[in-house]
Coordinates of C-alpha atoms in Angstrom, one line a residue:
X1 CA -4.0 12.1 39.3
X2 CA -7.4 10.1 37.3
X3 CA -8.4 9.5 41.4
X4 CA -8.1 13.0 42.7
X5 CA -10.1 14.8 40.0
X6 CA -13.0 13.2 37.9
X7 CA -14.7 14.5 34.4
X8 CA -17.9 15.0 36.9
X9 CA -16.7 16.9 39.6
X10 CA -14.5 19.9 37.3
X11 CA -16.4 23.4 36.9
X12 CA -17.9 24.3 33.5
X13 CA -14.7 26.7 33.5
X14 CA -12.2 24.2 33.3
X15 CA -14.0 22.4 30.5
X16 CA -14.4 25.6 28.3
X17 CA -10.6 26.4 28.7
X18 CA -10.1 22.7 27.5
X19 CA -11.8 23.0 24.7
X20 CA -10.8 25.9 23.7
X21 CA -6.8 25.3 23.9
X22 CA -7.3 21.3 23.5
X23 CA -5.7 19.8 20.1
X24 CA -8.4 19.4 17.1
X25 CA -8.1 16.1 16.9
X26 CA -8.2 14.5 20.2
X27 CA -8.5 15.7 23.5
X28 CA -4.9 16.2 24.5
X29 CA -2.9 19.5 25.0
X30 CA 0.2 20.1 23.5
X31 CA 2.8 21.5 26.2
X32 CA 4.0 23.9 24.2
X33 CA 0.4 25.3 24.4
X34 CA 0.3 24.9 28.3
X35 CA 3.3 26.9 28.6
X36 CA 1.8 30.0 26.7
X37 CA -1.3 29.5 29.0
X38 CA 1.4 29.4 32.1
X39 CA 2.4 32.9 30.6
X40 CA -1.2 34.6 31.0
X41 CA -1.3 34.1 34.3
X42 CA 1.2 36.9 35.3
X43 CA 2.6 34.3 38.1
X44 CA 6.4 34.4 39.0
X45 CA 8.9 32.2 36.8
X46 CA 9.9 29.8 40.1
X47 CA 5.8 29.7 40.5
X48 CA 5.4 28.2 37.5
X49 CA 8.3 26.2 37.6
X50 CA 6.9 24.6 40.7
X51 CA 3.7 24.1 38.6
X52 CA 4.6 22.4 35.8
X53 CA 6.7 20.0 37.9
X54 CA 3.2 19.0 39.4
X55 CA 1.7 18.2 36.1
X56 CA 2.6 14.8 34.1
X57 CA 3.1 15.4 30.5
X58 CA 3.1 12.8 27.8
X59 CA 5.2 12.8 24.5
X60 CA 4.6 16.2 24.2
X61 CA 1.3 16.1 25.7
X62 CA -0.8 17.0 29.0
X63 CA -4.1 14.3 29.1
X64 CA -7.5 16.5 29.7
X65 CA -7.4 15.8 33.7
X66 CA -3.5 17.2 33.9
X67 CA -4.9 20.0 32.5
X68 CA -7.5 20.3 35.2
X69 CA -4.7 19.7 38.2
X70 CA -2.9 22.1 36.2
X71 CA -5.8 24.7 35.8
X72 CA -6.9 24.3 40.0
X73 CA -2.9 24.3 40.5
X74 CA -3.0 27.7 39.0
X75 CA -5.8 29.0 40.8
X76 CA -4.8 28.1 44.0
X77 CA -1.3 30.4 43.0
X78 CA -3.0 33.3 41.8
X79 CA -5.0 32.9 45.3
X80 CA -1.4 33.7 47.2
X81 CA -1.3 29.6 48.7
X82 CA 1.4 27.2 47.9
X83 CA 1.0 25.4 44.4
X84 CA 1.0 21.4 46.0
X85 CA -1.0 19.0 45.2
X86 CA -0.9 18.0 48.9
X87 CA -3.0 21.4 49.0
X88 CA -5.4 20.6 46.3
X89 CA -6.4 17.9 47.9
X90 CA -7.9 20.0 50.9
X91 CA -10.5 21.9 48.1
X92 CA -11.4 19.0 45.3
X93 CA -15.1 19.4 46.0
X94 CA -15.1 22.8 45.0
X95 CA -12.3 23.4 42.8
X96 CA -11.2 27.5 42.2
X97 CA -11.5 29.0 39.2
X98 CA -8.4 30.3 37.7
X99 CA -8.0 33.7 36.7
X100 CA -7.1 33.1 32.8
X101 CA -9.8 35.7 30.9
X102 CA -12.7 34.5 29.0
X103 CA -11.9 30.4 27.4
X104 CA -12.9 31.8 23.8
X105 CA -9.7 33.7 23.8
X106 CA -8.1 31.6 24.7
X107 CA -7.6 29.7 21.5
X108 CA -5.0 31.6 19.8
X109 CA -2.8 30.3 22.0
X110 CA -3.7 26.8 20.7
X111 CA -0.6 25.4 18.0
X112 CA -2.8 25.0 14.8
X113 CA -1.1 20.9 14.2
X114 CA 1.1 21.5 10.8
X115 CA -1.0 19.9 8.4
X116 CA 2.1 17.7 7.2
X117 CA 1.7 16.2 10.7
X118 CA -1.1 14.3 9.4
X119 CA -1.4 14.3 5.5
X120 CA 1.9 13.9 4.9
X121 CA 3.4 10.0 4.5
X122 CA 6.7 10.1 6.4
X123 CA 8.0 6.2 5.2
X124 CA 10.6 5.2 3.2
X125 CA 10.9 2.7 0.5
X126 CA 12.9 0.7 2.5
X127 CA 10.4 1.1 5.6
X128 CA 7.8 -0.5 3.2
X129 CA 9.4 -2.8 1.8
X130 CA 11.2 -3.6 5.3
X131 CA 7.1 -4.0 6.6
X132 CA 7.0 -7.7 5.6
X133 CA 8.1 -10.0 2.5
X134 CA 5.3 -12.5 2.0
X135 CA 5.9 -15.9 -0.2
X136 CA 3.2 -17.6 -2.1
X137 CA 3.8 -20.9 -3.3
X138 CA 1.8 -23.9 -4.9
X139 CA 0.3 -26.8 -3.2
X140 CA -0.2 -29.1 -5.8
X141 CA -2.7 -32.3 -5.8
X142 CA -1.1 -36.0 -6.2
X143 CA -3.2 -35.9 -9.6
X144 CA -0.8 -32.6 -10.7
X145 CA -1.4 -29.0 -11.5
X146 CA -4.2 -29.5 -14.2
X147 CA -6.8 -30.1 -11.0
X148 CA -10.0 -28.3 -10.3
X149 CA -9.1 -26.0 -7.7
X150 CA -5.0 -24.8 -6.7
X151 CA -4.2 -24.3 -2.8
X152 CA -1.8 -21.8 -2.2
X153 CA 0.9 -21.8 1.0
X154 CA 1.3 -17.7 1.9
X155 CA 4.5 -17.2 4.4
X156 CA 4.6 -13.7 5.6
X157 CA 8.1 -13.0 7.3
X158 CA 7.0 -10.2 9.8
X159 CA 4.6 -12.9 11.4
X160 CA 6.5 -16.1 11.1
X161 CA 4.1 -18.4 9.6
X162 CA 2.5 -20.1 6.8
X163 CA -1.1 -20.3 5.9
X164 CA -2.7 -22.2 3.2
X165 CA -5.0 -20.4 1.0
X166 CA -7.2 -20.9 -1.8
X167 CA -8.1 -18.3 -4.9
X168 CA -11.3 -18.2 -3.5
X169 CA -10.1 -16.7 -0.2
X170 CA -8.1 -14.2 -1.9
X171 CA -10.6 -13.0 -3.8
X172 CA -12.7 -12.6 -0.6
X173 CA -9.7 -10.1 1.2
X174 CA -10.0 -8.8 -1.9
X175 CA -13.3 -7.6 -1.5
X176 CA -13.8 -7.0 2.3
X177 CA -9.6 -4.9 1.4
X178 CA -12.3 -2.5 -0.9
X179 CA -15.6 -2.5 1.1
X180 CA -13.3 -0.9 4.2
X181 CA -10.5 1.1 2.8
X182 CA -12.5 2.4 -0.3
X183 CA -10.3 5.9 -1.2
X184 CA -6.9 3.4 -0.9
X185 CA -5.0 1.8 -3.5
X186 CA -5.8 -2.0 -3.7
X187 CA -4.1 -3.8 -6.3
X188 CA -6.3 -6.0 -8.1
X189 CA -6.1 -9.9 -8.5
X190 CA -4.8 -11.7 -11.2
X191 CA -7.7 -13.1 -13.5
X192 CA -8.9 -16.5 -11.9
X193 CA -9.5 -18.6 -15.1
X194 CA -8.0 -18.7 -18.5
X195 CA -10.0 -16.1 -20.8
X196 CA -11.2 -17.6 -23.7
X197 CA -9.6 -16.2 -27.2
X198 CA -6.9 -14.4 -25.2
X199 CA -4.8 -16.9 -23.5
X200 CA -5.2 -19.4 -26.1
X201 CA -1.4 -19.1 -26.9
X202 CA -0.8 -19.5 -22.9
X203 CA -0.6 -23.1 -21.8
X204 CA -2.4 -24.0 -18.2
X205 CA 0.6 -24.3 -16.6
X206 CA 1.9 -21.2 -17.5
X207 CA -1.3 -19.2 -16.9
X208 CA -1.5 -20.7 -13.4
X209 CA 2.3 -19.9 -13.0
X210 CA 1.5 -16.8 -13.6
X211 CA -1.5 -16.2 -11.7
X212 CA 0.9 -17.1 -8.2
X213 CA 3.1 -14.2 -9.3
X214 CA -0.2 -11.8 -9.5
X215 CA -1.1 -13.5 -6.1
X216 CA 2.5 -12.9 -4.4
X217 CA 3.0 -8.8 -6.0
X218 CA -1.0 -8.8 -4.8
X219 CA 0.0 -9.4 -1.0
X220 CA 3.0 -8.1 -0.5
X221 CA 1.8 -4.5 -1.7
X222 CA -1.0 -5.2 0.9
X223 CA 1.6 -6.2 3.1
X224 CA 3.8 -3.2 2.6
X225 CA 0.5 -0.4 2.8
X226 CA 1.3 2.1 5.1
X227 CA -2.2 1.8 6.3
X228 CA -3.4 -1.7 5.3
X229 CA -0.2 -3.2 6.9
X230 CA -1.5 -2.7 10.8
X231 CA -5.1 -3.4 10.0
X232 CA -7.0 -6.7 11.6
X233 CA -7.7 -7.5 8.6
X234 CA -4.4 -8.4 6.6
X235 CA -3.0 -9.8 10.2
X236 CA -6.4 -12.3 10.1
X237 CA -5.4 -13.3 6.3
X238 CA -2.2 -13.4 6.9
X239 CA -1.9 -15.9 10.0
X240 CA -5.6 -17.0 10.7
X241 CA -5.3 -20.8 10.5
X242 CA -9.2 -22.3 10.5
X243 CA -11.3 -23.7 8.4
X244 CA -13.2 -21.0 7.0
X245 CA -11.1 -17.9 7.0
X246 CA -13.8 -15.9 4.3
X247 CA -16.2 -16.0 7.0
X248 CA -13.6 -14.5 9.3
X249 CA -12.3 -12.0 7.4
X250 CA -15.7 -11.1 6.7
X251 CA -17.4 -10.6 10.3
X252 CA -14.1 -8.4 11.3
X253 CA -15.2 -5.6 8.2
X254 CA -18.5 -6.2 9.7
X255 CA -17.3 -5.2 13.2
X256 CA -14.7 -2.1 12.5
X257 CA -16.8 -1.0 9.0
X258 CA -15.2 1.3 6.6
X259 CA -12.4 3.7 7.1
X260 CA -14.0 6.5 7.2
X261 CA -16.4 5.8 10.1
X262 CA -13.3 4.9 12.6
X263 CA -10.7 7.6 11.4
X264 CA -10.3 10.5 13.8
X265 CA -9.7 12.7 11.5
X266 CA -12.0 11.2 8.6
X267 CA -14.9 14.2 9.2
X268 CA -12.2 17.8 9.4
X269 CA -9.9 16.4 6.8
X270 CA -11.0 19.4 4.6
X271 CA -9.2 21.5 7.4
X272 CA -6.0 19.9 6.4
X273 CA -6.4 19.6 2.7
X274 CA -3.9 22.2 1.0
X275 CA -5.9 24.8 -0.6
X276 CA -4.6 24.1 -3.8
X277 CA -5.4 20.3 -3.5
X278 CA -7.5 20.0 -7.2
X279 CA -4.4 21.4 -9.0
X280 CA -2.0 19.4 -7.5
X281 CA -3.9 16.5 -7.7
X282 CA -4.8 17.1 -10.8
X283 CA -0.3 17.3 -11.7
X284 CA 0.4 14.7 -9.9
X285 CA -2.5 12.4 -11.6
X286 CA -0.9 13.6 -15.1
X287 CA 2.6 13.0 -13.9
X288 CA 1.7 9.7 -12.8
X289 CA 0.2 8.4 -15.6
X290 CA 3.1 9.4 -18.0
X291 CA 5.6 7.2 -15.4
X292 CA 3.0 4.3 -15.7
X293 CA 2.7 4.2 -19.5
X294 CA 6.7 4.2 -19.4
X295 CA 7.4 1.7 -16.9
X296 CA 4.5 -0.6 -19.2
X297 CA 7.1 0.1 -22.0
X298 CA 10.4 -1.1 -20.1
X299 CA 8.4 -3.9 -18.9
X300 CA 7.6 -4.9 -22.3
X301 CA 11.1 -4.9 -23.5
X302 CA 12.7 -6.6 -20.7
X303 CA 10.4 -9.2 -21.1
X304 CA 11.4 -9.4 -24.6
X305 CA 15.3 -9.6 -23.3
X306 CA 13.5 -12.7 -21.2
X307 CA 12.2 -14.5 -24.3
X308 CA 15.2 -14.0 -26.2
X309 CA 17.3 -15.6 -23.5
X310 CA 14.9 -18.5 -23.0
X311 CA 15.6 -18.9 -26.8
X312 CA 19.3 -18.4 -26.8
X313 CA 19.3 -21.5 -24.4
X314 CA 17.1 -23.6 -26.6
X315 CA 19.2 -23.1 -29.9
X316 CA 22.4 -23.7 -27.6
X317 CA 20.6 -26.6 -27.0
X318 CA 19.9 -27.7 -30.3
X319 CA 23.0 -26.7 -31.8
X320 CA 25.1 -28.8 -29.3
X321 CA 23.1 -31.6 -30.4
X322 CA 23.5 -31.1 -34.3
X323 CA 26.6 -31.6 -33.7
X324 CA 26.6 -34.4 -31.8
X325 CA 24.3 -35.9 -34.4
X326 CA 27.2 -35.1 -36.6
X327 CA 29.9 -36.5 -34.8
X328 CA 28.1 -39.8 -33.9
X329 CA 27.8 -40.4 -38.0
X330 CA 29.8 -43.8 -38.3
X331 CA 29.4 -44.6 -42.2
X332 CA 33.2 -44.6 -43.7
X333 CA 34.4 -42.0 -45.5
X334 CA 33.8 -42.5 -49.3
X335 CA 36.9 -43.7 -51.7
X336 CA 37.3 -40.0 -53.3
X337 CA 38.0 -38.2 -50.0
X338 CA 41.4 -37.0 -49.7
X339 CA 44.0 -39.5 -47.8
X340 CA 45.0 -36.4 -45.8
X341 CA 41.4 -35.9 -44.6
X342 CA 41.1 -35.3 -40.7
X343 CA 37.5 -35.2 -41.2
X344 CA 37.0 -39.2 -39.8
X345 CA 38.9 -38.2 -36.5
X346 CA 37.0 -34.9 -36.0
X347 CA 33.9 -35.6 -36.3
X348 CA 34.6 -38.2 -33.4
X349 CA 35.5 -35.6 -31.1
X350 CA 32.7 -33.4 -31.6
X351 CA 30.4 -35.3 -30.2
X352 CA 32.0 -34.5 -26.8
X353 CA 31.2 -30.3 -27.3
X354 CA 27.3 -31.3 -26.9
X355 CA 28.6 -31.6 -23.4
X356 CA 29.5 -28.0 -23.2
X357 CA 26.5 -26.5 -25.7
X358 CA 24.4 -28.1 -22.9
X359 CA 26.1 -26.1 -19.8
X360 CA 26.0 -23.4 -22.0
X361 CA 22.3 -24.0 -22.6
X362 CA 21.4 -24.1 -18.7
X363 CA 23.2 -20.6 -18.2
X364 CA 21.3 -18.8 -21.2
X365 CA 18.2 -20.5 -18.9
X366 CA 19.1 -19.6 -16.1
X367 CA 20.1 -15.6 -17.6
X368 CA 16.2 -16.2 -18.1
X369 CA 14.7 -16.7 -15.1
X370 CA 16.8 -14.3 -12.9
X371 CA 15.8 -11.5 -15.9
X372 CA 12.1 -12.8 -15.2
X373 CA 12.7 -12.9 -11.4
X374 CA 14.7 -9.8 -10.1
X375 CA 14.0 -7.3 -13.4
X376 CA 10.3 -8.3 -15.0
X377 CA 8.8 -9.1 -11.6
X378 CA 9.6 -6.0 -9.8
X379 CA 8.3 -4.0 -12.9
X380 CA 5.1 -5.5 -12.6
X381 CA 4.8 -5.1 -8.9
X382 CA 5.5 -1.4 -9.5
X383 CA 3.0 -1.3 -12.3
X384 CA 0.3 -3.2 -10.3
X385 CA 0.7 -0.4 -7.7
X386 CA 0.6 2.1 -10.6
X387 CA -2.8 0.6 -12.1
X388 CA -4.3 0.4 -8.7
X389 CA -3.5 4.0 -8.0
X390 CA -5.2 4.8 -11.6
X391 CA -8.5 2.7 -10.2
X392 CA -8.2 4.6 -7.6
X393 CA -8.6 7.9 -9.2
X394 CA -11.4 6.5 -11.1
X395 CA -13.3 5.1 -7.7
X396 CA -13.2 9.1 -6.6
X397 CA -14.9 10.2 -9.5
X398 CA -17.2 7.9 -10.7
X399 CA -18.1 6.8 -6.6
X400 CA -17.6 9.3 -4.2
X401 CA -17.8 12.3 -6.5
X402 CA -20.9 10.8 -8.8
X403 CA -23.2 9.4 -5.7
X404 CA -22.6 13.5 -4.3
X405 CA -24.5 14.7 -7.5
X406 CA -27.4 12.5 -7.3
X407 CA -28.1 13.2 -3.7
X408 CA -27.7 17.0 -4.7
X409 CA -30.5 16.4 -7.6
X410 CA -32.7 14.3 -5.3
X411 CA -32.4 17.2 -2.6
X412 CA -33.0 19.8 -5.1
X413 CA -36.0 18.1 -6.8
X414 CA -37.4 17.4 -2.5
X415 CA -37.4 20.8 -2.4
X416 CA -39.1 22.1 -5.4
X417 CA -41.4 18.9 -3.9
X418 CA -42.0 20.8 -0.9
X419 CA -42.5 23.8 -2.5
X420 CA -45.8 23.2 -4.3
X421 CA -46.8 21.7 -1.3
X422 CA -46.5 24.9 0.4
X423 CA -48.8 26.7 -2.2
X424 CA -50.9 23.6 -2.9
X425 CA -53.4 22.0 0.4
X426 CA -51.6 19.0 1.0
X427 CA -52.6 16.5 4.1
X428 CA -50.7 17.8 7.0
X429 CA -49.0 13.7 7.6
X430 CA -47.9 13.7 3.4
X431 CA -46.2 17.1 4.2
X432 CA -44.7 15.8 7.8
X433 CA -43.3 12.9 5.6
X434 CA -41.7 15.2 3.0
X435 CA -39.6 17.4 5.5
X436 CA -38.6 14.5 7.1
X437 CA -37.1 13.1 4.0
X438 CA -35.5 16.1 3.3
X439 CA -34.0 16.6 7.0
X440 CA -32.7 13.1 5.9
X441 CA -31.6 13.5 2.9
X442 CA -29.4 17.0 4.1
X443 CA -28.0 15.0 6.6
X444 CA -26.8 12.6 3.7
X445 CA -25.6 15.2 1.5
X446 CA -23.6 16.6 4.5
X447 CA -21.7 12.9 4.9
X448 CA -21.3 12.8 1.2
X449 CA -19.4 16.3 1.8
X450 CA -17.6 14.5 4.3
X451 CA -16.4 11.8 2.3
X452 CA -15.8 13.4 -0.5
X453 CA -12.9 15.6 1.5
X454 CA -12.1 12.5 3.0
X455 CA -11.6 10.9 -0.4
X456 CA -9.1 13.7 -1.4
X457 CA -7.5 13.5 2.1
X458 CA -6.6 9.3 1.0
X459 CA -5.5 10.2 -2.8
X460 CA -3.3 13.0 -1.6
X461 CA -1.5 10.3 0.2
X462 CA -1.8 7.7 -1.7
X463 CA -0.2 9.8 -4.5
X464 CA 3.2 10.4 -2.2
X465 CA 2.9 6.2 -1.7
X466 CA 3.6 6.4 -5.5
X467 CA 6.4 8.6 -5.1
X468 CA 7.8 7.1 -2.2
X469 CA 7.6 4.1 -4.4
X470 CA 9.1 5.7 -7.2
X471 CA 13.6 4.7 -6.6
X472 CA 12.3 1.2 -6.8
X473 CA 13.5 2.0 -10.5
X474 CA 16.7 1.7 -8.8
X475 CA 16.2 -1.6 -7.3
X476 CA 15.3 -2.6 -11.1
X477 CA 18.5 -1.6 -12.7
X478 CA 20.7 -2.7 -10.2
X479 CA 19.0 -6.3 -10.4
X480 CA 19.4 -5.9 -14.4
X481 CA 23.0 -4.9 -14.4
X482 CA 23.4 -7.6 -11.7
X483 CA 21.7 -10.4 -13.8
X484 CA 23.7 -9.1 -16.7
X485 CA 26.8 -9.3 -15.3
X486 CA 26.6 -12.5 -13.7
X487 CA 25.1 -14.0 -17.1
X488 CA 28.3 -12.9 -19.5
X489 CA 30.7 -13.8 -16.6
X490 CA 29.4 -17.3 -16.5
X491 CA 28.7 -18.6 -19.9
X492 CA 32.2 -16.3 -21.1
X493 CA 33.6 -18.9 -18.4
X494 CA 32.3 -21.2 -20.4
X495 CA 32.9 -20.0 -23.4
X496 CA 36.7 -20.1 -22.2
X497 CA 37.4 -23.4 -20.6
X498 CA 35.6 -24.4 -24.6
X499 CA 38.2 -22.6 -26.7
X500 CA 41.4 -24.5 -25.9
X501 CA 39.8 -27.8 -26.5
X502 CA 38.5 -26.4 -29.7
X503 CA 42.9 -26.0 -29.9
X504 CA 43.5 -29.1 -29.3
X505 CA 40.7 -30.6 -31.7
X506 CA 41.9 -28.6 -34.4
X507 CA 45.9 -29.0 -33.2
X508 CA 46.3 -25.3 -32.5
X509 CA 44.3 -23.6 -35.8
X510 CA 40.8 -23.3 -34.1
X511 CA 39.5 -21.2 -37.1
X512 CA 39.8 -18.3 -35.3
X513 CA 42.9 -17.4 -37.0
X514 CA 42.2 -17.3 -40.2
X515 CA 39.2 -15.6 -42.3
X516 CA 37.0 -18.1 -44.5

């Protein structure tokens, strides 16, 4: 069809009709709108079906050239001719004008796209989690963990590739991500170094492990974000294996610009926002703040349980060692000990119990690791997301809104200067210069207003993202319960194996049948 009708050959009326009924966000025309247009032609149903047969549509839309072809076929049919592509070829140089009325009146045919089509995130938690899983593993140098810099192996399940990154690479990636997606939730990075006076109780090994976990949470939240996940920056970070990933990331960001510059609806965001957007935002923000506080308390309790499991492991091991020490005492019993005393035999048997208590200690340690990996880590992941949402809200208020207010103030100052210049005689050049600056400032204010609405638009979507992630609560609870069930079962099995041995040791009286 593109070979038959070109953009430059169509009459102005065709372009005006297209402008009146096209989608607000692109040049296509919805099939439903086109069908309404056909109803205005007063042509028979048979003829309308013939026209529709010759017009191509894709995914419920007509392209601009498809519409032009349809308009020509309508005009031919209105002249009493058979609407066919072959007949159309004969009048390609002078396309006939269809009788459809004034183009401006046709805009009522346009179906206003539902706000939810653009504004609503059609995502599920399972869908987000399925986007990618990224492993971040420590690559220690031969000298060990205590070194000047640490390297990480970053493995993306989606791209099936491993790359090597340093903390500084993550830092640059975070920087360009914020530049490109200033109006989205960009998770914070864990600190690069231990903070003096704050983390004094933390060993360097623990700090490095905590930072590795934090980087893992960061990259997984980014790789699963509905907008970041398809962005070239993320793909570059997860797949580029060249020598200078930082330069590649900065160059990529510079070429693409920020989201406002390239998003097709950025300048129309206001049209898609609900009238009560500010009230909705305020309500959601308060609810998410309360959720954040609750999850922090849950995380703190879970961390205490992890510590208790670790302490339990240590105590069980020491308990077994003390039994072994007691049983290893080979000194002869004093003569005052009763000849009926069985202590000499008993203490020899106590040594063997250190093995069972070592196993119990190991099971308790495993329990602690499961609670840390499956419960605390999932809680921290969601907390990182919640904190990044709070950071975004602050960026919106202190960034876009603040800059807008500053620009308006500057504009009012310029206008007063201009009024003063018209009253007092000044050089023409300086007046013209001031006029030029006022025009520039007006343009800047207009851009800021558009950015403000786009920021609200993104904020609305990111709020939905938080609620999409909320069902992770069931994942966390499931992990917690499974961890407890597995831990208690494994330890119960060891205790159960230990009990008959006590029976043998105490000749059937294992100390549980009588109270002391």
